[in-house]
Short mmCIF file of C-alpha atoms in Angstrom, two decimals:
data_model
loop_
_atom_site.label_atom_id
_atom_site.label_comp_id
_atom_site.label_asym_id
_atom_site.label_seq_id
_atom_site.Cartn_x
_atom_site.Cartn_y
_atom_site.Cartn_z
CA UNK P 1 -31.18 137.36 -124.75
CA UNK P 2 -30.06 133.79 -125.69
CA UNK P 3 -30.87 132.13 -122.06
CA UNK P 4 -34.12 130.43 -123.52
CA UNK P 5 -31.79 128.30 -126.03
CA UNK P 6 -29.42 127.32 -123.14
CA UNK P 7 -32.30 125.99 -121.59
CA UNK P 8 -32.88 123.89 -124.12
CA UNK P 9 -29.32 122.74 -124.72
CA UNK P 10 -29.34 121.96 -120.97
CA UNK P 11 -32.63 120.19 -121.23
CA UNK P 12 -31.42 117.87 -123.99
CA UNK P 13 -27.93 117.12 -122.91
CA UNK P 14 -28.70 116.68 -119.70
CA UNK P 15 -32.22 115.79 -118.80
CA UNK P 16 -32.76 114.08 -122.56
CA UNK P 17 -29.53 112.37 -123.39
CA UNK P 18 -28.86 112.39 -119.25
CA UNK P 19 -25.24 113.25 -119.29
CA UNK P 20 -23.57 114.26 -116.23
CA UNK P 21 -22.55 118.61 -116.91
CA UNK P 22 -19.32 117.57 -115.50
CA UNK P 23 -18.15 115.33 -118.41
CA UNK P 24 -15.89 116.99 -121.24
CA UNK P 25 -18.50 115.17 -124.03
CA UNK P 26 -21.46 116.45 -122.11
CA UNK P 27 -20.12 120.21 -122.08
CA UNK P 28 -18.91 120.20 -125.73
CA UNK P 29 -22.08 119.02 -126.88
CA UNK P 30 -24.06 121.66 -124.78
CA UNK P 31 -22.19 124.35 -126.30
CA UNK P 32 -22.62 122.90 -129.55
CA UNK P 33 -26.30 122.71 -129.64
CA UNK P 34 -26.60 125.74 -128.24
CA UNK P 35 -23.75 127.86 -130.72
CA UNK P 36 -25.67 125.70 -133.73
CA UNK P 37 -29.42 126.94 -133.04
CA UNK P 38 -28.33 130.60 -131.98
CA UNK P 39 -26.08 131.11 -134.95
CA UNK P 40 -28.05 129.63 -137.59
CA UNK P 41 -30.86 131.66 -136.42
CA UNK P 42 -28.74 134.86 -136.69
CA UNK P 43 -27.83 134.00 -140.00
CA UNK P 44 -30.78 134.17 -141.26
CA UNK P 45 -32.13 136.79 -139.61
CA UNK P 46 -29.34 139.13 -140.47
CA UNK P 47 -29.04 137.95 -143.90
CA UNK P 48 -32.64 138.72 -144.79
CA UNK P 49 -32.89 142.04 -143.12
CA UNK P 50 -29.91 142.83 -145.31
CA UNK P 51 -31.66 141.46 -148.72
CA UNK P 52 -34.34 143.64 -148.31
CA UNK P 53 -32.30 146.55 -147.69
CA UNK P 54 -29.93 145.95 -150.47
CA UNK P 55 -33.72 145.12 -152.51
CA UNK P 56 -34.41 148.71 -152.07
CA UNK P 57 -30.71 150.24 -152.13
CA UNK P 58 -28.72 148.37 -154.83
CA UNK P 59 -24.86 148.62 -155.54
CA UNK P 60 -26.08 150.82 -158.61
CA UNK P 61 -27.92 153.51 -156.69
CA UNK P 62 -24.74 153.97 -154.58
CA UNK P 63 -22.41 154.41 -157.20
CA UNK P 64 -24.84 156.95 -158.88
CA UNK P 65 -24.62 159.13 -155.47
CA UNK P 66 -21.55 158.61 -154.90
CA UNK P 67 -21.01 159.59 -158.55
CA UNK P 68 -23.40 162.82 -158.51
CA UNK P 69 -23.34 164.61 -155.18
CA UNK P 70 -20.05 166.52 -153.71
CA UNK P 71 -19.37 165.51 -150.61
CA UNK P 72 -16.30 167.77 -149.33
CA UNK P 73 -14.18 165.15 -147.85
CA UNK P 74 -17.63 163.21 -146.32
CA UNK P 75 -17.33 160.86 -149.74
CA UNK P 76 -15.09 158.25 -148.15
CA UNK P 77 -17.10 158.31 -144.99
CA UNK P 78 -20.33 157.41 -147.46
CA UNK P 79 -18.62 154.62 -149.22
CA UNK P 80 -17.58 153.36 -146.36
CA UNK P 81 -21.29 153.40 -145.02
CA UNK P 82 -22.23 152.44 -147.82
CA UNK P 83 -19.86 149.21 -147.85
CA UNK P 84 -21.54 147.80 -144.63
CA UNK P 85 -25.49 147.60 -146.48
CA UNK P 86 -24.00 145.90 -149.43
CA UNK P 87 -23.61 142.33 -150.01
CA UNK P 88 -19.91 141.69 -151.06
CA UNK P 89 -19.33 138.75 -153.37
CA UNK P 90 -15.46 139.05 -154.49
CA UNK P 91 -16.24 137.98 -157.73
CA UNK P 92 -18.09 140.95 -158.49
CA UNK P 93 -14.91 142.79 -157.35
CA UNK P 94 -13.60 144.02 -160.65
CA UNK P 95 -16.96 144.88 -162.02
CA UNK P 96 -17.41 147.04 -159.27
CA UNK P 97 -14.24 148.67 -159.32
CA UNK P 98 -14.26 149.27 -163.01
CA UNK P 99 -17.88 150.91 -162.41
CA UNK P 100 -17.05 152.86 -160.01
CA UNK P 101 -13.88 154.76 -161.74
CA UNK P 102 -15.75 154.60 -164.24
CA UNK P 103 -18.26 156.91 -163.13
CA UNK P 104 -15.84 159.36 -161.94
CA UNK P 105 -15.65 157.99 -158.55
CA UNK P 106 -12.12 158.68 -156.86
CA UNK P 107 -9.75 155.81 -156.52
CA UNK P 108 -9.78 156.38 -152.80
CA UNK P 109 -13.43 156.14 -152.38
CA UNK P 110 -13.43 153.07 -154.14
CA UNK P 111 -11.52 151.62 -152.23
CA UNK P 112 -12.81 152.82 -149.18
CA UNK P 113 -16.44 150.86 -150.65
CA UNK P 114 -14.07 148.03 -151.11
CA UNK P 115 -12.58 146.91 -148.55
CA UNK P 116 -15.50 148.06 -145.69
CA UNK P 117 -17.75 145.52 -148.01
CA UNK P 118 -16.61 142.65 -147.41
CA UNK P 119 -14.88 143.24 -143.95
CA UNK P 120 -18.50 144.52 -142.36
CA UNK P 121 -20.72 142.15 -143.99
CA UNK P 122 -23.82 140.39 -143.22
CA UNK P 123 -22.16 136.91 -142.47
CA UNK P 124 -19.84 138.82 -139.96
CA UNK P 125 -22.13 140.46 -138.68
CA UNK P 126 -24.61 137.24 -137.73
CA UNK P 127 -21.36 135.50 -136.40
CA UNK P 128 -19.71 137.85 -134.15
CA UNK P 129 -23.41 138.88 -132.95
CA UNK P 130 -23.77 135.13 -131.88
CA UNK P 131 -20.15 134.80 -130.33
CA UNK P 132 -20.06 138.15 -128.95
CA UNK P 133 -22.97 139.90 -128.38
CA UNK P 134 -24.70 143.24 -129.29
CA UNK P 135 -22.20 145.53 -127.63
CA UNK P 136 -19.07 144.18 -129.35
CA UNK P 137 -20.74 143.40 -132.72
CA UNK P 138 -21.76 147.47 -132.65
CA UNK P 139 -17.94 148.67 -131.87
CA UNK P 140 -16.82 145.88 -134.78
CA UNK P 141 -19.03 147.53 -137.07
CA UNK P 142 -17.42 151.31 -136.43
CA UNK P 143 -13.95 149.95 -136.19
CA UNK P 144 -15.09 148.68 -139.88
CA UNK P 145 -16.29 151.88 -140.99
CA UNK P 146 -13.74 153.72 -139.69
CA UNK P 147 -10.59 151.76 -140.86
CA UNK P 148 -12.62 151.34 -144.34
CA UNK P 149 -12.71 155.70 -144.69
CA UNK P 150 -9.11 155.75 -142.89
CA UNK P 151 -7.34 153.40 -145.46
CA UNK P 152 -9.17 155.04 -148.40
CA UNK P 153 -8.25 158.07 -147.23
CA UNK P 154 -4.42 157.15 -147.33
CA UNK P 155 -4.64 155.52 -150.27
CA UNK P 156 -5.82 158.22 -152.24
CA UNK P 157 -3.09 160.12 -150.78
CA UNK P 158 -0.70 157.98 -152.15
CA UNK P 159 -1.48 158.85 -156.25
CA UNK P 160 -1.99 155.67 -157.11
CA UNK P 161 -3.73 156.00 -160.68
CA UNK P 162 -0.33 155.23 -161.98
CA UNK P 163 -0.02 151.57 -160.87
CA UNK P 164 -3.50 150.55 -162.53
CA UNK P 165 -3.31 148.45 -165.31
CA UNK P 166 -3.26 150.44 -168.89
CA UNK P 167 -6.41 149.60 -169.92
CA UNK P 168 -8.34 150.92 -166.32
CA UNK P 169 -6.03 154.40 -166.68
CA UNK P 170 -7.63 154.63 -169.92
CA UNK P 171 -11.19 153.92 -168.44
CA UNK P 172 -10.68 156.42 -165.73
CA UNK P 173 -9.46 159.03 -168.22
CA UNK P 174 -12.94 159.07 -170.12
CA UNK P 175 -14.84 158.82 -166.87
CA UNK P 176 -17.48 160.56 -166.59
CA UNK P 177 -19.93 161.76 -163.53
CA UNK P 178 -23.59 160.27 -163.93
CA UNK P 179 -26.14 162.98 -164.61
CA UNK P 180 -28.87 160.72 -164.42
CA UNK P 181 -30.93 159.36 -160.84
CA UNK P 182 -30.63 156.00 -160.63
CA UNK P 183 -34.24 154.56 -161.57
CA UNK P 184 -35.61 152.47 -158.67
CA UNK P 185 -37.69 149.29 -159.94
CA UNK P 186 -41.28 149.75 -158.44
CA UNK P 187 -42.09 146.16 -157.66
CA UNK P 188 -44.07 146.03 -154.17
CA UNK P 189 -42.33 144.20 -151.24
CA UNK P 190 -44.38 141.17 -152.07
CA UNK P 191 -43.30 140.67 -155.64
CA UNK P 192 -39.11 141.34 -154.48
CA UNK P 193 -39.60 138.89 -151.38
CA UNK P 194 -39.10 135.44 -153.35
CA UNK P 195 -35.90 136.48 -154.79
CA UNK P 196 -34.57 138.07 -151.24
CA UNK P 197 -35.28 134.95 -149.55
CA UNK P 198 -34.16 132.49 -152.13
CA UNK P 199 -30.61 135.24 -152.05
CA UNK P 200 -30.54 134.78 -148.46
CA UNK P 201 -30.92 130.63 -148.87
CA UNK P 202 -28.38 130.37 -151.32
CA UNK P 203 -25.78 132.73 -149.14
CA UNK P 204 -26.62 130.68 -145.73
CA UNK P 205 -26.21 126.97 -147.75
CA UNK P 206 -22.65 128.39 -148.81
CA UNK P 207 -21.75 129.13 -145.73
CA UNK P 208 -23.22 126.25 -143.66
CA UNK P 209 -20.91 123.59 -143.62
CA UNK P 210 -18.07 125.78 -142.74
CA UNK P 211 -19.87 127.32 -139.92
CA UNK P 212 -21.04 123.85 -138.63
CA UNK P 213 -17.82 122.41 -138.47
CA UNK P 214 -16.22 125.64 -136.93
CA UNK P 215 -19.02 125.29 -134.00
CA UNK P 216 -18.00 121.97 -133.87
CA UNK P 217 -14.33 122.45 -133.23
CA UNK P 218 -15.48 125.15 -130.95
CA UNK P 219 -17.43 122.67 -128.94
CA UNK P 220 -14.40 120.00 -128.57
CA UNK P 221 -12.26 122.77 -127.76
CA UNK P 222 -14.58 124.42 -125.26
CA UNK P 223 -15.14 121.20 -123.73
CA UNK P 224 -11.45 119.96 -123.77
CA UNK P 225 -9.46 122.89 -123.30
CA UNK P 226 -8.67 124.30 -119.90
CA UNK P 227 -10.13 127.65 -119.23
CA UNK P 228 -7.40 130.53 -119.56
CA UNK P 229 -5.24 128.07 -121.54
CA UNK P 230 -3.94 130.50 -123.98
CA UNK P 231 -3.35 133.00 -121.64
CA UNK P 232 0.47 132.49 -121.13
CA UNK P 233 0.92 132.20 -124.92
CA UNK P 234 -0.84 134.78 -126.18
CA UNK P 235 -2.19 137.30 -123.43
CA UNK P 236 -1.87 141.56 -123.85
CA UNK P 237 1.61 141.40 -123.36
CA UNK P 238 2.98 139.16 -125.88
CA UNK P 239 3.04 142.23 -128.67
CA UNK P 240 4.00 139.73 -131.48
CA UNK P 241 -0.04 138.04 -131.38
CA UNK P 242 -1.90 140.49 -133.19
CA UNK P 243 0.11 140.91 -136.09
CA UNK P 244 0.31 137.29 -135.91
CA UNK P 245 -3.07 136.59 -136.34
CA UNK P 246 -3.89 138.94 -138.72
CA UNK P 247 -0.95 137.75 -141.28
CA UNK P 248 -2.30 134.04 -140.82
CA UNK P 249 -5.57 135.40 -141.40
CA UNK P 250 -5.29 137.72 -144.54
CA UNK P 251 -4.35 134.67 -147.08
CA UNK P 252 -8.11 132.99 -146.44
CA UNK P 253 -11.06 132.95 -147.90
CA UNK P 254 -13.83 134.75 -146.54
CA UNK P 255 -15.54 131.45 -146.36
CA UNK P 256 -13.54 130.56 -143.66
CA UNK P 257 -15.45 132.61 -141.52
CA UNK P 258 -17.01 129.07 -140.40
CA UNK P 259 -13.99 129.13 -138.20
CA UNK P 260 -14.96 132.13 -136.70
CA UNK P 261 -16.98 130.24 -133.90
CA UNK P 262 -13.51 128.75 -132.91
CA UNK P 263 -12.12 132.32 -132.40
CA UNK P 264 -15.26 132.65 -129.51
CA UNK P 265 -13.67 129.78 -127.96
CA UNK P 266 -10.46 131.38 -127.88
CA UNK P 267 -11.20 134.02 -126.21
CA UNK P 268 -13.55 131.78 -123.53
CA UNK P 269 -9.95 130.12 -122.88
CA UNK P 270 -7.34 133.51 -122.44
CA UNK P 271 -6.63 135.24 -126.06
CA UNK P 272 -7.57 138.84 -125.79
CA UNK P 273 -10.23 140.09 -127.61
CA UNK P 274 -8.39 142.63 -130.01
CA UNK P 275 -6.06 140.08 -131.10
CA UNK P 276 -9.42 138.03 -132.35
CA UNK P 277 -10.85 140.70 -133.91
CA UNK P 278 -7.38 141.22 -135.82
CA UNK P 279 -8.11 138.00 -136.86
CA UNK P 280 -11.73 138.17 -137.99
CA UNK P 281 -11.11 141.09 -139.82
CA UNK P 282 -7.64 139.36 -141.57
CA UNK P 283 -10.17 136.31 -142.19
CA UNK P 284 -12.94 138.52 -144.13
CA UNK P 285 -11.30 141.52 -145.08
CA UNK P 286 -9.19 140.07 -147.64
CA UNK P 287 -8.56 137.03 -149.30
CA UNK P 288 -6.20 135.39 -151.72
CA UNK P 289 -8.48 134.36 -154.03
CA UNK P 290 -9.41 138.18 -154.14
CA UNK P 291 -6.02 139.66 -154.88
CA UNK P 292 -5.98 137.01 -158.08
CA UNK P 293 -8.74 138.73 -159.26
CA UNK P 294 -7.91 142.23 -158.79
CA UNK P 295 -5.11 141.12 -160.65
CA UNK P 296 -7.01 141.89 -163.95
CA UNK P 297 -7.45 145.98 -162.98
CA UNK P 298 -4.00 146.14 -160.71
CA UNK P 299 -0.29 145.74 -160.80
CA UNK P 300 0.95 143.45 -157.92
CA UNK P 301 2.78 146.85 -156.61
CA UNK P 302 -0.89 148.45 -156.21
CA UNK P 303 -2.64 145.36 -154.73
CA UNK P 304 0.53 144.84 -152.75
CA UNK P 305 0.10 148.43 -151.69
CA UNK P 306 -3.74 147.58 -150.55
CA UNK P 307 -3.44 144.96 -148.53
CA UNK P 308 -0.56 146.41 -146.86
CA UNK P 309 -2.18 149.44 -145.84
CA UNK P 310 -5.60 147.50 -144.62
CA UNK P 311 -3.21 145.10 -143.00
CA UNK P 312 -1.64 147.80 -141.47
CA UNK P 313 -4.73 149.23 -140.01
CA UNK P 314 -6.21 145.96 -138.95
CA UNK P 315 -3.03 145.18 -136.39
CA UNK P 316 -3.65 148.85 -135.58
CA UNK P 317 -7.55 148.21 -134.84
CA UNK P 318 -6.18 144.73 -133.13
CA UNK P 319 -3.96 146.83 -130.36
CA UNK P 320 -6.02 149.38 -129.98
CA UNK P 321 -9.03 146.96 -128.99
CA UNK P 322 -6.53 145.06 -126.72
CA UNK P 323 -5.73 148.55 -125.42
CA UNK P 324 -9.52 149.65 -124.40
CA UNK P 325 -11.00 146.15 -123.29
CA UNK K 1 -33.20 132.32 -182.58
CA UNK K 2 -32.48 134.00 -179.09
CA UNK K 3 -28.76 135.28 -177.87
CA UNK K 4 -28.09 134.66 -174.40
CA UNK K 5 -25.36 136.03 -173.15
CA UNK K 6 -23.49 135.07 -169.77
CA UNK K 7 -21.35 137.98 -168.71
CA UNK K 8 -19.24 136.76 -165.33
CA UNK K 9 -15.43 136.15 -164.94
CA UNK K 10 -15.32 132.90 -163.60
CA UNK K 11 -16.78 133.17 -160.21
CA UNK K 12 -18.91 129.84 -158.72
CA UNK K 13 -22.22 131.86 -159.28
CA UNK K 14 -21.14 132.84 -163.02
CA UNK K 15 -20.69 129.21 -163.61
CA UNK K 16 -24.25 127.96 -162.06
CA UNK K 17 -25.68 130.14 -163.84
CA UNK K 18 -24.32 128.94 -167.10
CA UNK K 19 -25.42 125.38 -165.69
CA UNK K 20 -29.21 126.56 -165.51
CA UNK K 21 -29.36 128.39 -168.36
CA UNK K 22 -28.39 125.84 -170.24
CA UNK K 23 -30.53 123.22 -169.05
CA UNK K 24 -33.41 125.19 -169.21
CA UNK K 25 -32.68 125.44 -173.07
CA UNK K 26 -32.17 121.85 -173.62
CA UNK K 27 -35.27 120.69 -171.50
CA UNK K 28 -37.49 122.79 -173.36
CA UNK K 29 -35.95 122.50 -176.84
CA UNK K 30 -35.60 126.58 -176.75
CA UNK K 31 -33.90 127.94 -180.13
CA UNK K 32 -30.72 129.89 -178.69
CA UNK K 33 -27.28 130.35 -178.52
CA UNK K 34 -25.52 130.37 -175.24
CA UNK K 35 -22.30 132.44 -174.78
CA UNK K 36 -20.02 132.99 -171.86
CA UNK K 37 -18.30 136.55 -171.52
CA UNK K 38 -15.38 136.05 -169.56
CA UNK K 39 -13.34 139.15 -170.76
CA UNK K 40 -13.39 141.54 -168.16
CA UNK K 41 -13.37 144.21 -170.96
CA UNK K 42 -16.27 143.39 -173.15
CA UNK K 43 -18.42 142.57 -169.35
CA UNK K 44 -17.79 146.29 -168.92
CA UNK K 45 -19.23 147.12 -171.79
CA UNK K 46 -22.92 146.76 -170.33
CA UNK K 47 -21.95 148.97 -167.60
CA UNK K 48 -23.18 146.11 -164.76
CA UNK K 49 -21.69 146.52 -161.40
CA UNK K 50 -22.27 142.83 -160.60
CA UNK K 51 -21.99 139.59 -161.98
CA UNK K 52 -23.41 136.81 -163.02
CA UNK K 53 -25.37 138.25 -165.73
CA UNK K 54 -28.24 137.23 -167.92
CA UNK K 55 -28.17 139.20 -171.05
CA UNK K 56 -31.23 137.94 -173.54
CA UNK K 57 -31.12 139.57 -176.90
CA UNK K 58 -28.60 142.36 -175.81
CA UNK K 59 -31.12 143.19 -172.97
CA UNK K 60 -29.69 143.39 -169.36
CA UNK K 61 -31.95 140.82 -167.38
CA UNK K 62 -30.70 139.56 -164.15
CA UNK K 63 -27.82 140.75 -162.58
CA UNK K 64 -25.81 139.66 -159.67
CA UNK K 65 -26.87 136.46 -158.48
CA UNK K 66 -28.28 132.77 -159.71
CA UNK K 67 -31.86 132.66 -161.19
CA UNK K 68 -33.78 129.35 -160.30
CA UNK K 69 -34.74 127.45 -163.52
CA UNK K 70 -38.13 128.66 -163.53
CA UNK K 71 -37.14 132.35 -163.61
CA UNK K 72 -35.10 131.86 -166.72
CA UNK K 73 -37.95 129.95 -168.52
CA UNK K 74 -40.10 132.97 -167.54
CA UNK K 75 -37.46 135.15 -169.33
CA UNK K 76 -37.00 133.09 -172.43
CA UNK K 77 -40.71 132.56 -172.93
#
């Protein structure tokens, strides 16, 4: 799909700038032309498709169904779904928790919304498109959805009203189930595009830098480190490197996903797939900076109990990837 | 006079917007008063699932991202 942008890397590297594709510098650079164009260009396609979908299917028209219908048992499922069309910005975290409950939406199924959000969004999707293709971005996105509806699932199980802060008990007590449909805006696609592209601008300048820098550690490493190098460190066997990865990952801020382009390089040079996906998932799933804030509707016990259980089931997603591929 | 209201708990977005809105105000000599909602509690309140938002005259506006300058002159207009 990509072979016409190798082409030009190839052409300018080695034709333009006439280095020899033998040299380190001349291979680094190659694959950091080429990871910078096909990336960027993902971004932004992903990142608009996704505006105008959340345009026409905003956070509120998902709490209101989630709110109104019965789902027997399919609810976590939905908000789990639903978690991979919506833009997650963890500062609208508590808002969107608070709503939720509020409208009578199960603790469970909240969190199942929550933590598929973030962990299948648009950014992730773009990168690990670009570093790993259609096939693998596809299986990410289920493994999302699934572990999103699994750990809901279990954490509903777990009664957990009772280590929410007073105030949120008290909010969940008066909840009540929306009896209204949402009301759609009825602007025409040409009068929503400005705002969904200048959205999609000010989401791809945020994460820019980050991902330029990450491609271009990625392209010193690709060019400087030996194929299969981390192969005898961390290969299948070693059983300690997925929940290694994934507890060095969890503390960081989604941002980081500009490192992400480092993690393609890792694999290129012997670490097993699973073990990076632990790790991408750690990376966006959660975040420091997002337990602080959940700090304001949870005790530490509850968030504690949170990002144990996705940890959990990210290591668990991590073996069983190293398991199948 | 005009009461714009900021709802957002402290997130980089909340705070731009602030930044706007405020210039907007001073670079047009608009008659309002700006205030920032931090309190989780009283952001509630307007039932928004989002932040940043622009509340003019107790009347939801924009909700869940930055407005460019022009936007909120639009609004205040």
């Amino acid at each position: 799909m990509f072979d016409w942008l190798q082409n030009i890397a190839d052409w300018l590297v080695y034709d333009t700038i006439g280095l020899s594709s033998e040299e380190h510098l001349a291979q680094a650079l190659n694959f950091f032309i080429y990871d910078a164009i096909k990336i960027i260009l993902l971004l932004f396609i992903i990142i608009f498709l996704m505006g105008i979908i959340n345009s026409y299917f905003p956070v509120e028209k998902v709490r209101n169904y989630l709110s109104r219908k019965k789902l027997y048992g399919l609810e976590y499922l939905m908000a789990s779904l639903f978690g991979v069309v919506t833009p997650f910005c963890s500062c609208s975290s508590v808002p969107l928790f608070i709503g939720f409950v509020k409208g009578g939406i199960p603790l469970g199924v909240t969190f199942s919304f929550l933590i598929t959000s973030p962990l299948v969004n648009e950014v992730a999707i773009a990168l690990f498109f670009g570093m790993f293709g259609l096939k693998i971005t596809i299986i990410y996105i289920i493994s999302g959805v699934i572990l999103g509806t699994f750990s809901g699932l279990l954490l509903e199980k777990l009664k957990l009203e009772r280590f929410l802060t007073p105030w949120v008990q008290n909010v969940i007590k008066n909840a009540e189930r929306e009896s209204e449909e949402f009301k759609q805006g009825n602007e025409t696609f040409k009068q929503r595009l400005p705002v969904i592209w200048k959205e999609a601008m000010n989401i791809i300048k945020g994460i820019l830098p980050y991902v330029v820098v990450g491609i271009a550690i990625g392209g010193l490493m690709h060019g400087y480190i030996p194929e299969g190098f981390f192969e005898q460190y961390m290969g299948k066997e070693n059983w300690f490197a997925v929940p290694a990865a994934t507890i060095l990952a969890v503390p960081m801020y989604s941002n980081a996903s500009g490192i992400l382009p480092v993690v393609e390089v890792l694999v290129a040079k012997g670490i097993p797939l699973g073990t990076a996906i632990a790790f991408m998932m750690g990376v966006v799933g959660l975040s420091f900076p997002e337990a602080m804030l959940l700090k304001k509707v949870m005790t530490w016990k509850l968030i504690g109990i949170f990002f144990g259980i996705v940890t959990l089931c990210i290591i668990l997603s991590g073996y069983i990837f190293n398991l199948i591929f | 006079m005009k009461t714009i209201k900021i709802l957002g708990t402290g997130c980089p977005k909340c705070k731009a917007m602030e930044t706007t809105v405020r210039e907007v105000i001073q670079e047009n000599n608009i008659n309002a008063e700006v205030i920032k909602v931090d309190d989780i509690m009283a952001i509630m309140e307007y039932n928004v699932l989002s932040t940043p938002v622009l509340v003019i005259d107790e009347a939801i506006k924009i909700k869940g991202r930055v407005p460019s300058k022009s936007e909120v002159e639009e609004l205040l207009k």
